[in-house]
Amino acid sequence: MKAYNTPGHFRLAILSILVVIIGAGCSVTRGIKDNQAIVRKVTIKGVDKEFSEEALNYVDKEQQPNNWLNLQFYYLFSGNGKRKIGEAPALLDSNLVEFSRMQIQKYLVNKGFLKAKVADSIIVKKKKAQLFFTATEGPLFKIRNFKDSIADPKVQELYRKTRKDYSHINKGSRFDTDSLAYDRDQFYLVMKRNGYYDFYRQYINYLPDSSFNKSIVDVVMTIDNPQGKTEHPVYTINNTLVTVARSNGRTPGKADTIQVDSQFRFVDFSGKFKPRTVTDYIFQRKGELYDIDKQTLTTSRLSELNVFRNVPNPTYEKLPDSSNRLNTKIDVVPLKLMSDRVEAEFLFNQGRFGYNLGNTFTNRNIFKQAATLQIKLNWSILFDNGNSSVNQGIQNQDFRAGASVIYPRLLLPFKFPNLAKFGVPHTTFSTNFQLFYQKGLVERRSFINSVTYDFFETARKQHSVTPISIEFSSGSIDPVAKAELLKQNRYSYVYLIGRTTFTSGSQYTFQYNAQELNSYKNFIYFRGGLDLGGGTLSLLSKLVNAPRDTLGQRTLFGYAFSQYVKTEVDYRWYRSLGGEKQFIFRFNPGIGVPYGNSNQLIFEKNFYTGGANDIRAWLPRTLGPGQFNRASYGVGGAADTTRSRLKYLDQFGEIKMVANAEYRYKLMDNFFGTKLKGAFFIDAGNVWRLHKTADNPNGEFRFNNILQSTAIGIGTGLRFDLGFFVFRLDAAFKFKDPQFNGSDQWVFVKHFDELFKTGEFKEAYLRANKTGVDNNGKILGDSYSFLQLNFGIGLPF
């Protein structure tokens, strides 16, 4: 995900286009013939508040009022319906109005108002129709008595034992046919979980006996036996045949049949899989009762392995004898073994430009065990337009290379229970190398190796444990830059970006409710992580009495090692507001503390804020720490050069707090093939230094200064939902900027007149934060930008 800051005229043009499209005052009746009318309002009267919103859904969709924006896009772009854009006008149809009346009446009867009657009326004015449905509900019928009549004693025992876990039917409750249907479906699943393979919903019936004068209903639930039988048969699992086709779905020629054990036979026409790859995720074992949940679980887990493109439900065949046993057959079709994805981006940022090239090679089935090999390469380069006294031409380059092997199971030196019930566990071996180069300042290299275990405790609780992560990093500072920084007593930056260090650490992450993130339910999401580094190395160094370097730090293998503890939390509160409207609140704090052998965090372990998924009114790494202002470097050539050299490197912290609030809503169902959604948001937060430092004046964390040093951004956005991914455009404005003091912080209010033009405020900011002067006397540097446009894939959180 990348955020881009575009030139002012381009941003203004985009916003203008959005305003024209959204604010166009088009008539909703344009194109409607004289003998036609468009439905603009539907009112339902006489229905209890509990059911009024649901009753609206029983109005035929073609008689429900159009979304205004959907309708305007239809008129503007669809070519009178030739293209599927927007929403065609809902034209009044008296037959559909009558159908809607009957559906609403039926709905009320199903909800227990057995005497309900619904009348309709229509008012048409200036080609706009209003529909009125008036209900006379009558008395609410309640259940007086409920009993069961079940022919099979074992089924009756199972029903009475489990009924309290799911039933909505009780004495005194509303007589509701939806509740009857729900109870029938739930007991059907109970039977299917307990070996009743041949059981069908049709065996379950409800016989109501109502007294219209007393508004009561007696209900008898019956379950019949199969025709000609005295009981429902219970089935157990026998043998299982697994067949793997070729990637084209064919099974030509012959393939060896492997007898895995007393249950499984394995036939692989592709010749690329070991039996365990599939059998580990088949949850129905020989001798067990047939269980529909285990059948579904088998299908889900085999699909999640991401090596099969077609995983149908297992099929069952009854043995011809009277043993009530089932032979299982599972047929799967593999995906293509290898894939390669190339990605390219062109980026621009206040006149700077560059590109990002990436390539990901994937082998989905190494060692014939559904283990995935991924090799990733990424190279990005950024050019400068000359607004700097130092970084002209290539400004920085970032090269990354990584390889990982991911096994769909936990590889441990001891026996461990199968944790695949709630999700496929993974063991990941990874190695990553990064080379970062910034012209005129530093070249940093880092090398990380780790082993990680991911598994699910329940469907909602996911754990990730990295027992070992070894990181080696080193930096080489440009000699001229180093001399200038030392001359200005900026020792901490020289030490931070130029030192060579390594550490051995462990990480743990807990995640809750991740499976709900794409839903519109009411839920809470939580993700918390703990990162510990250097503890084992510290103990080892003391045991061997390792020597110390010139800074007093203990060394191993000739290098100082780092010690730290770091934790970060991501808490989100999701609330549905009906339909596809949703409100989300997010709180994302974190802290990293160096200790023992370190007085600073490793450069890569620090926190940064700003960007498309964070505080969106600021670019990444351009906010904070605290109230730090880069104008504090002073004036003159040395200060200008320092500002230029340390750009994107001096705004970090050991403490982070970010909060976001976002309202999401649907604009239209069909916008050039996508579902168009919108959002309004407010972002707040910052990063802070753990202690007071000379390099970042006013950048330290203080409880009595949290509000003063907190940044606030506001904005709106569009989301283009293509189903398989979401393309996002957010426009965010700086509302409160903590680098200033007092009332000057409220930049959106105080300098509103300079949002899209240059005035005294922006000119003063450029002079105070300049990075040099060119040969013509023009001040170099970045001017103040209120608006940040963020282009991205996926939702911000």
mmCIF file of N, CA and C in Angstrom, residues 159-266:
data_model
loop_
_atom_site.group_PDB
_atom_site.id
_atom_site.type_symbol
_atom_site.label_atom_id
_atom_site.label_comp_id
_atom_site.label_asym_id
_atom_site.label_seq_id
_atom_site.Cartn_x
_atom_site.Cartn_y
_atom_site.Cartn_z
ATOM 1 N N TYR A 159 -33.924 -35.713 20.383
ATOM 2 C CA TYR A 159 -34.612 -34.423 20.231
ATOM 3 C C TYR A 159 -34.815 -33.760 21.587
ATOM 4 N N ARG A 160 -35.311 -34.491 22.534
ATOM 5 C CA ARG A 160 -35.583 -33.913 23.847
ATOM 6 C C ARG A 160 -34.292 -33.510 24.569
ATOM 7 N N LYS A 161 -33.233 -34.206 24.279
ATOM 8 C CA LYS A 161 -31.949 -33.890 24.912
ATOM 9 C C LYS A 161 -31.336 -32.609 24.355
ATOM 10 N N THR A 162 -31.539 -32.353 23.063
ATOM 11 C CA THR A 162 -30.860 -31.218 22.411
ATOM 12 C C THR A 162 -31.762 -30.012 22.197
ATOM 13 N N ARG A 163 -33.076 -30.166 22.329
ATOM 14 C CA ARG A 163 -34.018 -29.110 21.954
ATOM 15 C C ARG A 163 -33.742 -27.787 22.659
ATOM 16 N N LYS A 164 -33.378 -27.835 23.913
ATOM 17 C CA LYS A 164 -33.167 -26.603 24.687
ATOM 18 C C LYS A 164 -31.998 -25.777 24.152
ATOM 19 N N ASP A 165 -31.098 -26.380 23.361
ATOM 20 C CA ASP A 165 -29.928 -25.663 22.856
ATOM 21 C C ASP A 165 -30.256 -24.728 21.692
ATOM 22 N N TYR A 166 -31.386 -24.956 21.020
ATOM 23 C CA TYR A 166 -31.646 -24.168 19.815
ATOM 24 C C TYR A 166 -33.094 -23.726 19.641
ATOM 25 N N SER A 167 -34.028 -24.326 20.359
ATOM 26 C CA SER A 167 -35.436 -24.112 20.052
ATOM 27 C C SER A 167 -35.910 -22.700 20.380
ATOM 28 N N HIS A 168 -36.715 -22.145 19.465
ATOM 29 C CA HIS A 168 -37.376 -20.857 19.666
ATOM 30 C C HIS A 168 -38.866 -21.054 19.987
ATOM 31 N N ILE A 169 -39.287 -22.310 20.130
ATOM 32 C CA ILE A 169 -40.705 -22.607 20.333
ATOM 33 C C ILE A 169 -40.918 -22.990 21.793
ATOM 34 N N ASN A 170 -41.646 -22.156 22.522
ATOM 35 C CA ASN A 170 -41.897 -22.399 23.932
ATOM 36 C C ASN A 170 -43.320 -21.970 24.272
ATOM 37 N N LYS A 171 -43.846 -22.484 25.362
ATOM 38 C CA LYS A 171 -45.167 -22.085 25.813
ATOM 39 C C LYS A 171 -45.184 -20.582 26.095
ATOM 40 N N GLY A 172 -46.194 -19.914 25.549
ATOM 41 C CA GLY A 172 -46.329 -18.487 25.765
ATOM 42 C C GLY A 172 -45.614 -17.628 24.749
ATOM 43 N N SER A 173 -44.784 -18.238 23.899
ATOM 44 C CA SER A 173 -44.072 -17.456 22.892
ATOM 45 C C SER A 173 -44.964 -17.195 21.693
ATOM 46 N N ARG A 174 -44.572 -16.251 20.866
ATOM 47 C CA ARG A 174 -45.321 -15.910 19.659
ATOM 48 C C ARG A 174 -45.337 -17.092 18.690
ATOM 49 N N PHE A 175 -46.489 -17.331 18.090
ATOM 50 C CA PHE A 175 -46.564 -18.369 17.064
ATOM 51 C C PHE A 175 -45.956 -17.804 15.780
ATOM 52 N N ASP A 176 -44.792 -18.308 15.440
ATOM 53 C CA ASP A 176 -43.988 -17.738 14.363
ATOM 54 C C ASP A 176 -43.535 -18.870 13.456
ATOM 55 N N THR A 177 -43.997 -18.881 12.214
ATOM 56 C CA THR A 177 -43.625 -19.978 11.306
ATOM 57 C C THR A 177 -42.141 -19.948 10.970
ATOM 58 N N ASP A 178 -41.514 -18.770 11.033
ATOM 59 C CA ASP A 178 -40.062 -18.712 10.814
ATOM 60 C C ASP A 178 -39.332 -19.462 11.917
ATOM 61 N N SER A 179 -39.851 -19.366 13.150
ATOM 62 C CA SER A 179 -39.238 -20.107 14.259
ATOM 63 C C SER A 179 -39.421 -21.601 14.090
ATOM 64 N N LEU A 180 -40.583 -21.997 13.569
ATOM 65 C CA LEU A 180 -40.801 -23.421 13.303
ATOM 66 C C LEU A 180 -39.797 -23.931 12.267
ATOM 67 N N ALA A 181 -39.606 -23.156 11.202
ATOM 68 C CA ALA A 181 -38.653 -23.551 10.160
ATOM 69 C C ALA A 181 -37.232 -23.602 10.703
ATOM 70 N N TYR A 182 -36.897 -22.650 11.577
ATOM 71 C CA TYR A 182 -35.560 -22.627 12.175
ATOM 72 C C TYR A 182 -35.337 -23.877 13.017
ATOM 73 N N ASP A 183 -36.323 -24.212 13.868
ATOM 74 C CA ASP A 183 -36.176 -25.397 14.712
ATOM 75 C C ASP A 183 -36.050 -26.663 13.872
ATOM 76 N N ARG A 184 -36.801 -26.747 12.795
ATOM 77 C CA ARG A 184 -36.704 -27.920 11.925
ATOM 78 C C ARG A 184 -35.305 -28.038 11.330
ATOM 79 N N ASP A 185 -34.743 -26.926 10.846
ATOM 80 C CA ASP A 185 -33.399 -26.960 10.268
ATOM 81 C C ASP A 185 -32.352 -27.339 11.300
ATOM 82 N N GLN A 186 -32.511 -26.830 12.514
ATOM 83 C CA GLN A 186 -31.525 -27.126 13.551
ATOM 84 C C GLN A 186 -31.545 -28.602 13.941
ATOM 85 N N PHE A 187 -32.745 -29.185 14.078
ATOM 86 C CA PHE A 187 -32.767 -30.603 14.443
ATOM 87 C C PHE A 187 -32.341 -31.489 13.283
ATOM 88 N N TYR A 188 -32.606 -31.062 12.065
ATOM 89 C CA TYR A 188 -32.088 -31.784 10.901
ATOM 90 C C TYR A 188 -30.563 -31.895 10.992
ATOM 91 N N LEU A 189 -29.887 -30.786 11.360
ATOM 92 C CA LEU A 189 -28.429 -30.813 11.493
ATOM 93 C C LEU A 189 -28.001 -31.690 12.662
ATOM 94 N N VAL A 190 -28.775 -31.671 13.752
ATOM 95 C CA VAL A 190 -28.461 -32.549 14.884
ATOM 96 C C VAL A 190 -28.472 -34.010 14.431
ATOM 97 N N MET A 191 -29.473 -34.379 13.657
ATOM 98 C CA MET A 191 -29.543 -35.753 13.169
ATOM 99 C C MET A 191 -28.361 -36.066 12.261
ATOM 100 N N LYS A 192 -28.021 -35.140 11.378
ATOM 101 C CA LYS A 192 -26.908 -35.361 10.454
ATOM 102 C C LYS A 192 -25.564 -35.427 11.183
ATOM 103 N N ARG A 193 -25.481 -34.857 12.362
ATOM 104 C CA ARG A 193 -24.235 -34.927 13.140
ATOM 105 C C ARG A 193 -24.120 -36.212 13.942
ATOM 106 N N ASN A 194 -25.191 -36.948 14.011
ATOM 107 C CA ASN A 194 -25.214 -38.133 14.876
ATOM 108 C C ASN A 194 -25.462 -39.415 14.099
ATOM 109 N N GLY A 195 -25.018 -39.437 12.840
ATOM 110 C CA GLY A 195 -25.013 -40.679 12.086
ATOM 111 C C GLY A 195 -26.202 -40.907 11.189
ATOM 112 N N TYR A 196 -27.193 -40.017 11.215
ATOM 113 C CA TYR A 196 -28.407 -40.243 10.427
ATOM 114 C C TYR A 196 -28.222 -39.697 9.016
ATOM 115 N N TYR A 197 -27.452 -40.439 8.243
ATOM 116 C CA TYR A 197 -27.094 -40.021 6.881
ATOM 117 C C TYR A 197 -28.319 -39.896 5.984
ATOM 118 N N ASP A 198 -29.318 -40.766 6.160
ATOM 119 C CA ASP A 198 -30.497 -40.813 5.297
ATOM 120 C C ASP A 198 -31.651 -39.944 5.792
ATOM 121 N N PHE A 199 -31.412 -39.092 6.765
ATOM 122 C CA PHE A 199 -32.504 -38.288 7.330
ATOM 123 C C PHE A 199 -32.737 -37.045 6.474
ATOM 124 N N TYR A 200 -34.012 -36.691 6.272
ATOM 125 C CA TYR A 200 -34.374 -35.523 5.463
ATOM 126 C C TYR A 200 -35.292 -34.600 6.258
ATOM 127 N N ARG A 201 -35.323 -33.344 5.873
ATOM 128 C CA ARG A 201 -36.178 -32.358 6.554
ATOM 129 C C ARG A 201 -37.653 -32.734 6.445
ATOM 130 N N GLN A 202 -38.010 -33.393 5.358
ATOM 131 C CA GLN A 202 -39.418 -33.711 5.128
ATOM 132 C C GLN A 202 -40.002 -34.649 6.191
ATOM 133 N N TYR A 203 -39.128 -35.321 6.954
ATOM 134 C CA TYR A 203 -39.640 -36.187 8.019
ATOM 135 C C TYR A 203 -40.234 -35.358 9.169
ATOM 136 N N ILE A 204 -39.841 -34.086 9.267
ATOM 137 C CA ILE A 204 -40.274 -33.240 10.384
ATOM 138 C C ILE A 204 -41.461 -32.392 9.943
ATOM 139 N N ASN A 205 -42.529 -32.425 10.736
ATOM 140 C CA ASN A 205 -43.713 -31.629 10.423
ATOM 141 C C ASN A 205 -44.259 -30.998 11.703
ATOM 142 N N TYR A 206 -44.927 -29.861 11.557
ATOM 143 C CA TYR A 206 -45.569 -29.173 12.678
ATOM 144 C C TYR A 206 -47.063 -29.086 12.388
ATOM 145 N N LEU A 207 -47.851 -29.518 13.336
ATOM 146 C CA LEU A 207 -49.305 -29.508 13.182
ATOM 147 C C LEU A 207 -49.888 -28.501 14.161
ATOM 148 N N PRO A 208 -50.230 -27.279 13.675
ATOM 149 C CA PRO A 208 -50.814 -26.277 14.572
ATOM 150 C C PRO A 208 -52.327 -26.429 14.672
ATOM 151 N N ASP A 209 -52.855 -26.193 15.848
ATOM 152 C CA ASP A 209 -54.297 -26.211 16.081
ATOM 153 C C ASP A 209 -54.641 -24.903 16.767
ATOM 154 N N SER A 210 -55.280 -23.989 16.032
ATOM 155 C CA SER A 210 -55.497 -22.645 16.569
ATOM 156 C C SER A 210 -56.947 -22.419 16.936
ATOM 157 N N SER A 211 -57.136 -21.581 17.939
ATOM 158 C CA SER A 211 -58.459 -21.112 18.332
ATOM 159 C C SER A 211 -58.507 -19.631 18.040
ATOM 160 N N PHE A 212 -59.255 -19.258 17.011
ATOM 161 C CA PHE A 212 -59.267 -17.869 16.590
ATOM 162 C C PHE A 212 -59.930 -16.957 17.621
ATOM 163 N N ASN A 213 -60.790 -17.519 18.424
ATOM 164 C CA ASN A 213 -61.464 -16.680 19.412
ATOM 165 C C ASN A 213 -60.570 -16.348 20.595
ATOM 166 N N LYS A 214 -59.661 -17.268 20.926
ATOM 167 C CA LYS A 214 -58.799 -17.064 22.082
ATOM 168 C C LYS A 214 -57.377 -16.641 21.696
ATOM 169 N N SER A 215 -57.086 -16.588 20.412
ATOM 170 C CA SER A 215 -55.765 -16.187 19.910
ATOM 171 C C SER A 215 -54.663 -17.067 20.476
ATOM 172 N N ILE A 216 -54.892 -18.351 20.484
ATOM 173 C CA ILE A 216 -53.889 -19.303 20.964
ATOM 174 C C ILE A 216 -53.711 -20.405 19.930
ATOM 175 N N VAL A 217 -52.548 -21.069 20.013
ATOM 176 C CA VAL A 217 -52.232 -22.153 19.088
ATOM 177 C C VAL A 217 -51.602 -23.289 19.870
ATOM 178 N N ASP A 218 -52.088 -24.498 19.639
ATOM 179 C CA ASP A 218 -51.428 -25.704 20.152
ATOM 180 C C ASP A 218 -50.617 -26.310 19.009
ATOM 181 N N VAL A 219 -49.371 -26.670 19.281
ATOM 182 C CA VAL A 219 -48.476 -27.162 18.239
ATOM 183 C C VAL A 219 -47.995 -28.566 18.585
ATOM 184 N N VAL A 220 -48.086 -29.456 17.610
ATOM 185 C CA VAL A 220 -47.553 -30.809 17.744
ATOM 186 C C VAL A 220 -46.475 -30.987 16.686
ATOM 187 N N MET A 221 -45.283 -31.360 17.135
ATOM 188 C CA MET A 221 -44.182 -31.627 16.214
ATOM 189 C C MET A 221 -44.080 -33.128 16.009
ATOM 190 N N THR A 222 -44.111 -33.578 14.733
ATOM 191 C CA THR A 222 -44.050 -35.002 14.432
ATOM 192 C C THR A 222 -42.816 -35.314 13.604
ATOM 193 N N ILE A 223 -42.249 -36.487 13.855
ATOM 194 C CA ILE A 223 -41.147 -37.016 13.034
ATOM 195 C C ILE A 223 -41.520 -38.436 12.658
ATOM 196 N N ASP A 224 -41.696 -38.652 11.377
ATOM 197 C CA ASP A 224 -42.096 -39.964 10.878
ATOM 198 C C ASP A 224 -40.877 -40.847 10.653
ATOM 199 N N ASN A 225 -41.109 -42.146 10.702
ATOM 200 C CA ASN A 225 -40.074 -43.113 10.341
ATOM 201 C C ASN A 225 -40.031 -43.277 8.827
ATOM 202 N N PRO A 226 -38.906 -43.746 8.286
ATOM 203 C CA PRO A 226 -38.871 -44.044 6.848
ATOM 204 C C PRO A 226 -39.924 -45.098 6.504
ATOM 205 N N GLN A 227 -40.434 -44.984 5.298
ATOM 206 C CA GLN A 227 -41.495 -45.901 4.870
ATOM 207 C C GLN A 227 -41.027 -47.352 4.956
ATOM 208 N N GLY A 228 -41.818 -48.166 5.651
ATOM 209 C CA GLY A 228 -41.516 -49.588 5.769
ATOM 210 C C GLY A 228 -40.488 -49.921 6.837
ATOM 211 N N LYS A 229 -40.049 -48.923 7.641
ATOM 212 C CA LYS A 229 -39.051 -49.179 8.672
ATOM 213 C C LYS A 229 -39.577 -48.736 10.036
ATOM 214 N N THR A 230 -39.061 -49.377 11.071
ATOM 215 C CA THR A 230 -39.501 -49.062 12.432
ATOM 216 C C THR A 230 -38.605 -48.041 13.121
ATOM 217 N N GLU A 231 -37.509 -47.689 12.463
ATOM 218 C CA GLU A 231 -36.600 -46.690 13.051
ATOM 219 C C GLU A 231 -35.739 -46.083 11.947
ATOM 220 N N HIS A 232 -35.084 -44.991 12.288
ATOM 221 C CA HIS A 232 -34.159 -44.349 11.350
ATOM 222 C C HIS A 232 -32.785 -45.018 11.483
ATOM 223 N N PRO A 233 -32.180 -45.463 10.376
ATOM 224 C CA PRO A 233 -30.874 -46.128 10.459
ATOM 225 C C PRO A 233 -29.756 -45.153 10.809
ATOM 226 N N VAL A 234 -28.777 -45.650 11.557
ATOM 227 C CA VAL A 234 -27.585 -44.882 11.931
ATOM 228 C C VAL A 234 -26.405 -45.467 11.166
ATOM 229 N N TYR A 235 -25.619 -44.586 10.506
ATOM 230 C CA TYR A 235 -24.540 -45.041 9.630
ATOM 231 C C TYR A 235 -23.172 -44.706 10.233
ATOM 232 N N THR A 236 -22.207 -45.589 9.965
ATOM 233 C CA THR A 236 -20.816 -45.361 10.358
ATOM 234 C C THR A 236 -19.940 -45.318 9.108
ATOM 235 N N ILE A 237 -18.754 -44.732 9.268
ATOM 236 C CA ILE A 237 -17.813 -44.595 8.161
ATOM 237 C C ILE A 237 -17.010 -45.881 8.003
ATOM 238 N N ASN A 238 -16.841 -46.303 6.753
ATOM 239 C CA ASN A 238 -16.027 -47.482 6.463
ATOM 240 C C ASN A 238 -14.736 -47.038 5.777
ATOM 241 N N ASN A 239 -14.509 -47.408 4.545
ATOM 242 C CA ASN A 239 -13.269 -47.077 3.835
ATOM 243 C C ASN A 239 -13.394 -45.746 3.091
ATOM 244 N N THR A 240 -12.238 -45.150 2.790
ATOM 245 C CA THR A 240 -12.200 -43.863 2.089
ATOM 246 C C THR A 240 -11.242 -43.955 0.915
ATOM 247 N N LEU A 241 -11.729 -43.589 -0.271
ATOM 248 C CA LEU A 241 -10.911 -43.551 -1.478
ATOM 249 C C LEU A 241 -10.659 -42.092 -1.851
ATOM 250 N N VAL A 242 -9.380 -41.713 -1.966
ATOM 251 C CA VAL A 242 -8.992 -40.362 -2.357
ATOM 252 C C VAL A 242 -8.404 -40.427 -3.758
ATOM 253 N N THR A 243 -8.958 -39.618 -4.669
ATOM 254 C CA THR A 243 -8.468 -39.572 -6.047
ATOM 255 C C THR A 243 -8.024 -38.156 -6.365
ATOM 256 N N VAL A 244 -6.773 -38.015 -6.819
ATOM 257 C CA VAL A 244 -6.237 -36.731 -7.242
ATOM 258 C C VAL A 244 -6.104 -36.758 -8.756
ATOM 259 N N ALA A 245 -6.849 -35.875 -9.425
ATOM 260 C CA ALA A 245 -6.772 -35.795 -10.882
ATOM 261 C C ALA A 245 -5.569 -34.952 -11.293
ATOM 262 N N ARG A 246 -5.353 -34.848 -12.595
ATOM 263 C CA ARG A 246 -4.357 -33.904 -13.087
ATOM 264 C C ARG A 246 -4.922 -32.492 -13.010
ATOM 265 N N SER A 247 -4.066 -31.501 -13.208
ATOM 266 C CA SER A 247 -4.506 -30.109 -13.058
ATOM 267 C C SER A 247 -5.563 -29.723 -14.089
ATOM 268 N N ASN A 248 -5.671 -30.476 -15.203
ATOM 269 C CA ASN A 248 -6.719 -30.196 -16.192
ATOM 270 C C ASN A 248 -8.027 -30.910 -15.857
ATOM 271 N N GLY A 249 -8.058 -31.624 -14.721
ATOM 272 C CA GLY A 249 -9.270 -32.299 -14.279
ATOM 273 C C GLY A 249 -9.439 -33.700 -14.805
ATOM 274 N N ARG A 250 -8.495 -34.168 -15.632
ATOM 275 C CA ARG A 250 -8.628 -35.483 -16.252
ATOM 276 C C ARG A 250 -7.912 -36.557 -15.440
ATOM 277 N N THR A 251 -8.369 -37.802 -15.645
ATOM 278 C CA THR A 251 -7.728 -38.946 -14.982
ATOM 279 C C THR A 251 -7.432 -40.030 -16.027
ATOM 280 N N PRO A 252 -6.586 -39.701 -17.007
ATOM 281 C CA PRO A 252 -6.301 -40.676 -18.066
ATOM 282 C C PRO A 252 -5.270 -41.705 -17.603
ATOM 283 N N GLY A 253 -5.273 -42.848 -18.265
ATOM 284 C CA GLY A 253 -4.262 -43.862 -17.988
ATOM 285 C C GLY A 253 -4.477 -44.513 -16.634
ATOM 286 N N LYS A 254 -3.423 -45.109 -16.121
ATOM 287 C CA LYS A 254 -3.488 -45.808 -14.844
ATOM 288 C C LYS A 254 -2.602 -45.125 -13.817
ATOM 289 N N ALA A 255 -2.998 -45.275 -12.594
ATOM 290 C CA ALA A 255 -2.197 -44.751 -11.476
ATOM 291 C C ALA A 255 -2.191 -45.788 -10.374
ATOM 292 N N ASP A 256 -1.074 -45.883 -9.691
ATOM 293 C CA ASP A 256 -0.964 -46.853 -8.604
ATOM 294 C C ASP A 256 -1.916 -46.498 -7.472
ATOM 295 N N THR A 257 -2.555 -47.511 -6.917
ATOM 296 C CA THR A 257 -3.410 -47.319 -5.743
ATOM 297 C C THR A 257 -2.595 -47.657 -4.503
ATOM 298 N N ILE A 258 -2.471 -46.693 -3.622
ATOM 299 C CA ILE A 258 -1.692 -46.872 -2.395
ATOM 300 C C ILE A 258 -2.651 -47.145 -1.245
ATOM 301 N N GLN A 259 -2.449 -48.271 -0.581
ATOM 302 C CA GLN A 259 -3.227 -48.578 0.618
ATOM 303 C C GLN A 259 -2.515 -47.907 1.794
ATOM 304 N N VAL A 260 -3.019 -46.769 2.200
ATOM 305 C CA VAL A 260 -2.346 -45.974 3.237
ATOM 306 C C VAL A 260 -2.438 -46.660 4.584
ATOM 307 N N ASP A 261 -3.655 -47.054 4.963
ATOM 308 C CA ASP A 261 -3.886 -47.783 6.213
ATOM 309 C C ASP A 261 -5.190 -48.549 6.054
ATOM 310 N N SER A 262 -5.775 -48.980 7.146
ATOM 311 C CA SER A 262 -6.992 -49.792 7.057
ATOM 312 C C SER A 262 -8.179 -49.008 6.527
ATOM 313 N N GLN A 263 -8.094 -47.680 6.512
ATOM 314 C CA GLN A 263 -9.209 -46.870 6.008
ATOM 315 C C GLN A 263 -8.952 -46.292 4.622
ATOM 316 N N PHE A 264 -7.761 -45.728 4.403
ATOM 317 C CA PHE A 264 -7.536 -44.897 3.219
ATOM 318 C C PHE A 264 -6.866 -45.661 2.072
ATOM 319 N N ARG A 265 -7.417 -45.440 0.871
ATOM 320 C CA ARG A 265 -6.744 -45.799 -0.368
ATOM 321 C C ARG A 265 -6.521 -44.510 -1.145
ATOM 322 N N PHE A 266 -5.352 -44.385 -1.765
ATOM 323 C CA PHE A 266 -4.949 -43.119 -2.381
ATOM 324 C C PHE A 266 -4.527 -43.365 -3.817
#
